[in-house]
Amino acid sequence: GGGGGGGAPMATAQPGCVLLINNLDESVTVDDLFTLFGVYAEVHRIKKLYNRPEVALIQFKDAQHASVARMYLDKIPVRGKPIAVTTSKHTEVKMPRPGGPGYGSGATVQRDGSVLDYDPAQPLLTKDFVNAPGQRHRKSYDTNRMAPPCAVLHVANITPGTTIDQVRELFGTVGTVLGAEFFRTSEKMAIVEYDSMAGAMEGLLQLNFTKSFGGKSPIYVSFTKLTRRAPAAEAGDNAADANGADAAAAAADAE
């Protein structure tokens, strides 16, 4: 790391830390990829190829993070198209020259990922996420609690006073929700079950890290092995641990 950023972390090149993603639906943005791959690993940089919008390169914190993300997401359908995830020969994703091809609308990106002169109609094609808010695995990396993509979501950091009907209604705006339940141990967490993995995928992509229930801090959404019928009974007080990374990230964001 180091450098003149006051000790801020920076992306570093190393073998095995970059994944090549093929067969992307063209609607999938760099931010969508950060949300999805960020469930399983710490994402540092993402580049969608300027002349091949179905292809992206994603640089991770290290080869272990890349390997876990590949294991969970290779061949998973995203917006109807199964993505192909392989390890790239590249050791880093380079940031393009400001105004060069792949810079969206000639926008300038600050090192912290913020964008100047950004035209939202032209999604940015290369972005640095090292210091982006919403990183789940910055403080610790526990792969035991991860679940593969499925039709059931775990929602953490729900604003106190939110009703389960409000949770169901919000997640129902992006797909067909079969039901939702709070954890018995904490109404800051809920299980939301969709009729399909595609519905849950949209719930994750569109609602993760949004300030959805009038609170100051955002919700965290991820896939879960728990089932709606008895999230608390099945897991007891371990339910709170099921997505510990989300709880830890939420606490970090609140600091």
Short mmCIF file of C-alpha atoms in Angstrom, two decimals:
data_model
loop_
_atom_site.label_atom_id
_atom_site.label_comp_id
_atom_site.label_asym_id
_atom_site.label_seq_id
_atom_site.Cartn_x
_atom_site.Cartn_y
_atom_site.Cartn_z
CA GLY A 1 0.00 0.00 0.00
CA GLY A 2 1.50 3.29 1.11
CA GLY A 3 1.68 6.17 -1.33
CA GLY A 4 0.46 9.67 -0.76
CA GLY A 5 -3.09 8.71 0.19
CA GLY A 6 -2.64 9.11 3.92
CA GLY A 7 -2.46 5.35 4.35
CA ALA A 8 -5.62 4.65 2.34
CA PRO A 9 -5.58 1.13 0.85
CA MET A 10 -4.71 0.83 -2.84
CA ALA A 11 -5.18 -1.93 -5.40
CA THR A 12 -1.99 -3.96 -5.86
CA ALA A 13 -1.12 -6.20 -8.81
CA GLN A 14 -0.58 -9.91 -8.13
CA PRO A 15 -1.09 -13.22 -9.97
CA GLY A 16 -4.52 -14.83 -9.71
CA CYS A 17 -6.32 -11.78 -8.35
CA VAL A 18 -8.14 -10.86 -11.61
CA LEU A 19 -11.18 -12.70 -12.97
CA LEU A 20 -12.45 -12.55 -16.55
CA ILE A 21 -16.26 -12.47 -16.81
CA ASN A 22 -17.89 -13.45 -20.12
CA ASN A 23 -21.49 -13.58 -21.40
CA LEU A 24 -22.75 -10.62 -19.37
CA ASP A 25 -26.13 -9.17 -20.21
CA GLU A 26 -25.47 -5.65 -21.51
CA SER A 27 -27.69 -4.15 -18.78
CA VAL A 28 -25.27 -5.31 -16.06
CA THR A 29 -23.22 -2.30 -14.93
CA VAL A 30 -19.86 -2.05 -13.18
CA ASP A 31 -21.77 -1.20 -9.98
CA ASP A 32 -23.96 -4.30 -10.37
CA LEU A 33 -20.79 -6.41 -10.64
CA PHE A 34 -19.41 -4.77 -7.49
CA THR A 35 -22.63 -5.61 -5.64
CA LEU A 36 -22.73 -9.23 -6.82
CA PHE A 37 -19.05 -10.16 -6.55
CA GLY A 38 -18.75 -8.09 -3.36
CA VAL A 39 -21.02 -10.61 -1.60
CA TYR A 40 -18.21 -13.16 -1.82
CA ALA A 41 -14.98 -11.16 -1.92
CA GLU A 42 -13.32 -7.77 -1.56
CA VAL A 43 -13.48 -6.16 -5.00
CA HIS A 44 -10.83 -3.55 -5.86
CA ARG A 45 -11.36 -2.60 -9.51
CA ILE A 46 -13.77 -3.47 -12.31
CA LYS A 47 -13.51 -2.80 -16.04
CA LYS A 48 -16.16 -3.52 -18.66
CA LEU A 49 -14.58 -3.73 -22.10
CA TYR A 50 -15.40 -0.67 -24.19
CA ASN A 51 -16.04 -2.55 -27.45
CA ARG A 52 -17.28 -5.83 -25.87
CA PRO A 53 -19.96 -4.97 -23.28
CA GLU A 54 -20.50 -8.67 -22.51
CA VAL A 55 -16.97 -8.93 -21.03
CA ALA A 56 -15.56 -7.57 -17.77
CA LEU A 57 -12.36 -7.84 -15.73
CA ILE A 58 -12.57 -7.76 -11.94
CA GLN A 59 -9.55 -7.28 -9.69
CA PHE A 60 -9.82 -8.58 -6.11
CA LYS A 61 -7.86 -8.00 -2.93
CA ASP A 62 -5.90 -11.22 -3.57
CA ALA A 63 -6.05 -14.61 -5.28
CA GLN A 64 -8.02 -16.22 -2.44
CA HIS A 65 -10.83 -13.67 -2.77
CA ALA A 66 -10.86 -14.15 -6.56
CA SER A 67 -10.99 -17.92 -6.21
CA VAL A 68 -13.93 -17.84 -3.76
CA ALA A 69 -15.89 -15.45 -6.01
CA ARG A 70 -15.23 -17.67 -9.02
CA MET A 71 -16.37 -20.79 -7.14
CA TYR A 72 -19.70 -19.22 -6.18
CA LEU A 73 -20.52 -17.28 -9.37
CA ASP A 74 -19.22 -19.22 -12.38
CA LYS A 75 -22.17 -20.35 -14.58
CA ILE A 76 -24.72 -18.48 -12.42
CA PRO A 77 -27.46 -16.78 -14.48
CA VAL A 78 -27.48 -12.99 -14.15
CA ARG A 79 -30.45 -11.34 -15.92
CA GLY A 80 -31.10 -14.53 -17.84
CA LYS A 81 -27.56 -15.22 -19.06
CA PRO A 82 -25.22 -17.65 -17.29
CA ILE A 83 -21.93 -15.83 -16.74
CA ALA A 84 -18.61 -17.56 -17.40
CA VAL A 85 -16.02 -16.74 -14.72
CA THR A 86 -12.37 -17.69 -15.29
CA THR A 87 -9.02 -16.58 -13.89
CA SER A 88 -7.40 -13.92 -16.07
CA LYS A 89 -3.76 -13.80 -17.08
CA HIS A 90 -3.79 -10.11 -16.06
CA THR A 91 -2.42 -9.29 -12.62
CA GLU A 92 -4.28 -5.98 -12.30
CA VAL A 93 -7.00 -3.86 -13.83
CA LYS A 94 -5.42 -0.60 -14.95
CA MET A 95 -7.34 2.65 -14.67
CA PRO A 96 -7.75 4.28 -18.12
CA ARG A 97 -6.56 7.75 -18.99
CA PRO A 98 -9.17 10.38 -18.13
CA GLY A 99 -11.27 10.96 -21.22
CA GLY A 100 -9.89 7.86 -22.96
CA PRO A 101 -11.98 4.94 -24.23
CA GLY A 102 -13.69 3.10 -21.41
CA TYR A 103 -14.11 6.19 -19.31
CA GLY A 104 -17.83 6.44 -19.88
CA SER A 105 -18.59 10.02 -20.85
CA GLY A 106 -15.07 11.32 -20.41
CA ALA A 107 -15.70 11.42 -16.67
CA THR A 108 -12.82 11.82 -14.24
CA VAL A 109 -12.60 9.33 -11.40
CA GLN A 110 -11.00 10.25 -8.09
CA ARG A 111 -8.90 7.62 -6.36
CA ASP A 112 -11.70 6.99 -3.83
CA GLY A 113 -14.07 6.01 -6.65
CA SER A 114 -16.04 9.26 -6.70
CA VAL A 115 -16.74 10.67 -10.12
CA LEU A 116 -16.53 14.20 -11.51
CA ASP A 117 -18.47 15.38 -14.60
CA TYR A 118 -20.42 12.12 -14.60
CA ASP A 119 -23.26 11.71 -17.07
CA PRO A 120 -25.55 9.01 -15.58
CA ALA A 121 -26.80 8.18 -19.07
CA GLN A 122 -23.26 6.88 -19.83
CA PRO A 123 -22.41 4.25 -17.20
CA LEU A 124 -18.78 4.32 -16.19
CA LEU A 125 -16.84 1.39 -17.66
CA THR A 126 -13.83 1.32 -15.31
CA LYS A 127 -14.01 2.02 -11.61
CA ASP A 128 -11.81 1.73 -8.53
CA PHE A 129 -13.70 0.37 -5.51
CA VAL A 130 -10.81 0.00 -3.04
CA ASN A 131 -12.16 2.72 -0.75
CA ALA A 132 -15.81 2.47 -1.78
CA PRO A 133 -18.47 2.28 0.92
CA GLY A 134 -20.31 -1.03 0.98
CA GLN A 135 -17.25 -3.30 1.16
CA ARG A 136 -18.34 -6.28 3.29
CA HIS A 137 -15.04 -8.06 3.85
CA ARG A 138 -12.65 -5.26 4.70
CA LYS A 139 -12.32 -6.10 8.40
CA SER A 140 -12.47 -9.89 8.24
CA TYR A 141 -13.03 -12.62 5.65
CA ASP A 142 -15.13 -15.59 6.76
CA THR A 143 -16.05 -17.86 3.87
CA ASN A 144 -17.90 -20.37 6.08
CA ARG A 145 -21.00 -18.21 6.30
CA MET A 146 -21.43 -17.67 2.57
CA ALA A 147 -24.25 -19.21 0.58
CA PRO A 148 -24.45 -19.77 -3.18
CA PRO A 149 -26.95 -17.70 -5.18
CA CYS A 150 -30.49 -18.94 -4.50
CA ALA A 151 -34.06 -17.66 -4.16
CA VAL A 152 -33.69 -16.62 -0.50
CA LEU A 153 -32.09 -13.39 0.73
CA HIS A 154 -30.75 -12.34 4.12
CA VAL A 155 -31.36 -8.64 4.85
CA ALA A 156 -29.34 -6.96 7.61
CA ASN A 157 -29.30 -3.52 9.23
CA ILE A 158 -33.05 -2.89 8.89
CA THR A 159 -34.13 0.38 10.52
CA PRO A 160 -35.86 -0.16 13.90
CA GLY A 161 -39.63 0.25 13.64
CA THR A 162 -39.81 -1.15 10.10
CA THR A 163 -42.68 -3.66 9.73
CA ILE A 164 -42.34 -7.00 7.95
CA ASP A 165 -44.99 -5.80 5.49
CA GLN A 166 -42.71 -2.89 4.55
CA VAL A 167 -39.85 -5.33 3.97
CA ARG A 168 -42.08 -7.55 1.83
CA GLU A 169 -43.38 -4.56 -0.12
CA LEU A 170 -39.93 -3.13 -0.86
CA PHE A 171 -38.45 -6.42 -2.06
CA GLY A 172 -41.66 -7.09 -4.01
CA THR A 173 -40.94 -4.07 -6.22
CA VAL A 174 -38.23 -6.03 -8.10
CA GLY A 175 -39.66 -9.57 -8.18
CA THR A 176 -42.30 -11.94 -6.80
CA VAL A 177 -41.82 -12.38 -3.04
CA LEU A 178 -43.33 -15.53 -1.53
CA GLY A 179 -42.86 -14.25 2.01
CA ALA A 180 -40.61 -12.51 4.51
CA GLU A 181 -39.87 -13.00 8.20
CA PHE A 182 -37.84 -11.19 10.82
CA PHE A 183 -35.36 -13.15 12.89
CA ARG A 184 -36.75 -13.99 16.29
CA THR A 185 -33.53 -12.71 17.84
CA SER A 186 -33.45 -9.39 15.97
CA GLU A 187 -35.87 -7.35 13.90
CA LYS A 188 -32.88 -5.66 12.29
CA MET A 189 -32.54 -8.83 10.16
CA ALA A 190 -34.99 -10.63 7.91
CA ILE A 191 -35.27 -13.52 5.47
CA VAL A 192 -36.95 -12.70 2.13
CA GLU A 193 -37.93 -15.57 -0.16
CA TYR A 194 -38.57 -15.04 -3.88
CA ASP A 195 -40.21 -17.38 -6.38
CA SER A 196 -36.88 -17.73 -8.24
CA MET A 197 -33.17 -17.08 -8.03
CA ALA A 198 -33.62 -14.43 -10.74
CA GLY A 199 -35.97 -12.49 -8.45
CA ALA A 200 -33.56 -12.71 -5.52
CA MET A 201 -30.70 -11.62 -7.81
CA GLU A 202 -32.62 -8.42 -8.68
CA GLY A 203 -33.38 -7.90 -4.99
CA LEU A 204 -29.64 -8.02 -4.30
CA LEU A 205 -28.57 -5.89 -7.29
CA GLN A 206 -31.19 -3.18 -6.84
CA LEU A 207 -31.66 -2.97 -3.07
CA ASN A 208 -28.32 -3.81 -1.46
CA PHE A 209 -26.73 -0.81 0.27
CA THR A 210 -29.79 1.41 -0.22
CA LYS A 211 -31.23 3.54 2.59
CA SER A 212 -34.57 1.90 2.16
CA PHE A 213 -36.49 2.24 5.40
CA GLY A 214 -35.96 5.87 6.31
CA GLY A 215 -32.85 5.13 8.37
CA LYS A 216 -29.47 6.81 8.22
CA SER A 217 -27.57 3.64 7.36
CA PRO A 218 -28.03 1.29 4.38
CA ILE A 219 -29.31 -2.28 4.39
CA TYR A 220 -27.07 -5.21 3.42
CA VAL A 221 -28.50 -7.96 1.23
CA SER A 222 -26.97 -11.37 0.52
CA PHE A 223 -27.99 -14.91 -0.33
CA THR A 224 -28.58 -17.28 2.60
CA LYS A 225 -28.82 -21.00 3.30
CA LEU A 226 -31.53 -20.32 5.89
CA THR A 227 -35.17 -20.89 4.98
CA ARG A 228 -38.07 -18.58 5.57
CA ARG A 229 -40.21 -21.07 7.41
CA ALA A 230 -38.10 -20.97 10.53
CA PRO A 231 -35.07 -18.72 10.26
CA ALA A 232 -34.83 -18.38 14.03
CA ALA A 233 -35.95 -21.86 15.06
CA GLU A 234 -33.57 -23.53 12.62
CA ALA A 235 -30.54 -21.52 13.49
CA GLY A 236 -31.31 -20.44 17.03
CA ASP A 237 -29.16 -17.54 18.10
CA ASN A 238 -26.64 -18.54 15.43
CA ALA A 239 -28.96 -16.83 13.00
CA ALA A 240 -27.18 -13.61 13.77
CA ASP A 241 -23.96 -15.26 12.63
CA ALA A 242 -25.36 -16.53 9.35
CA ASN A 243 -24.23 -13.41 7.56
CA GLY A 244 -21.73 -12.06 10.01
CA ALA A 245 -19.90 -10.13 7.31
CA ASP A 246 -23.02 -8.06 6.67
CA ALA A 247 -23.46 -7.29 10.36
CA ALA A 248 -19.78 -6.38 10.69
CA ALA A 249 -19.88 -4.22 7.56
CA ALA A 250 -23.02 -2.49 8.78
CA ALA A 251 -21.34 -1.76 12.11
CA ALA A 252 -18.26 -0.45 10.30
CA ASP A 253 -20.36 1.85 8.15
CA ALA A 254 -22.08 3.19 11.25
CA GLU A 255 -18.72 4.19 12.80
#
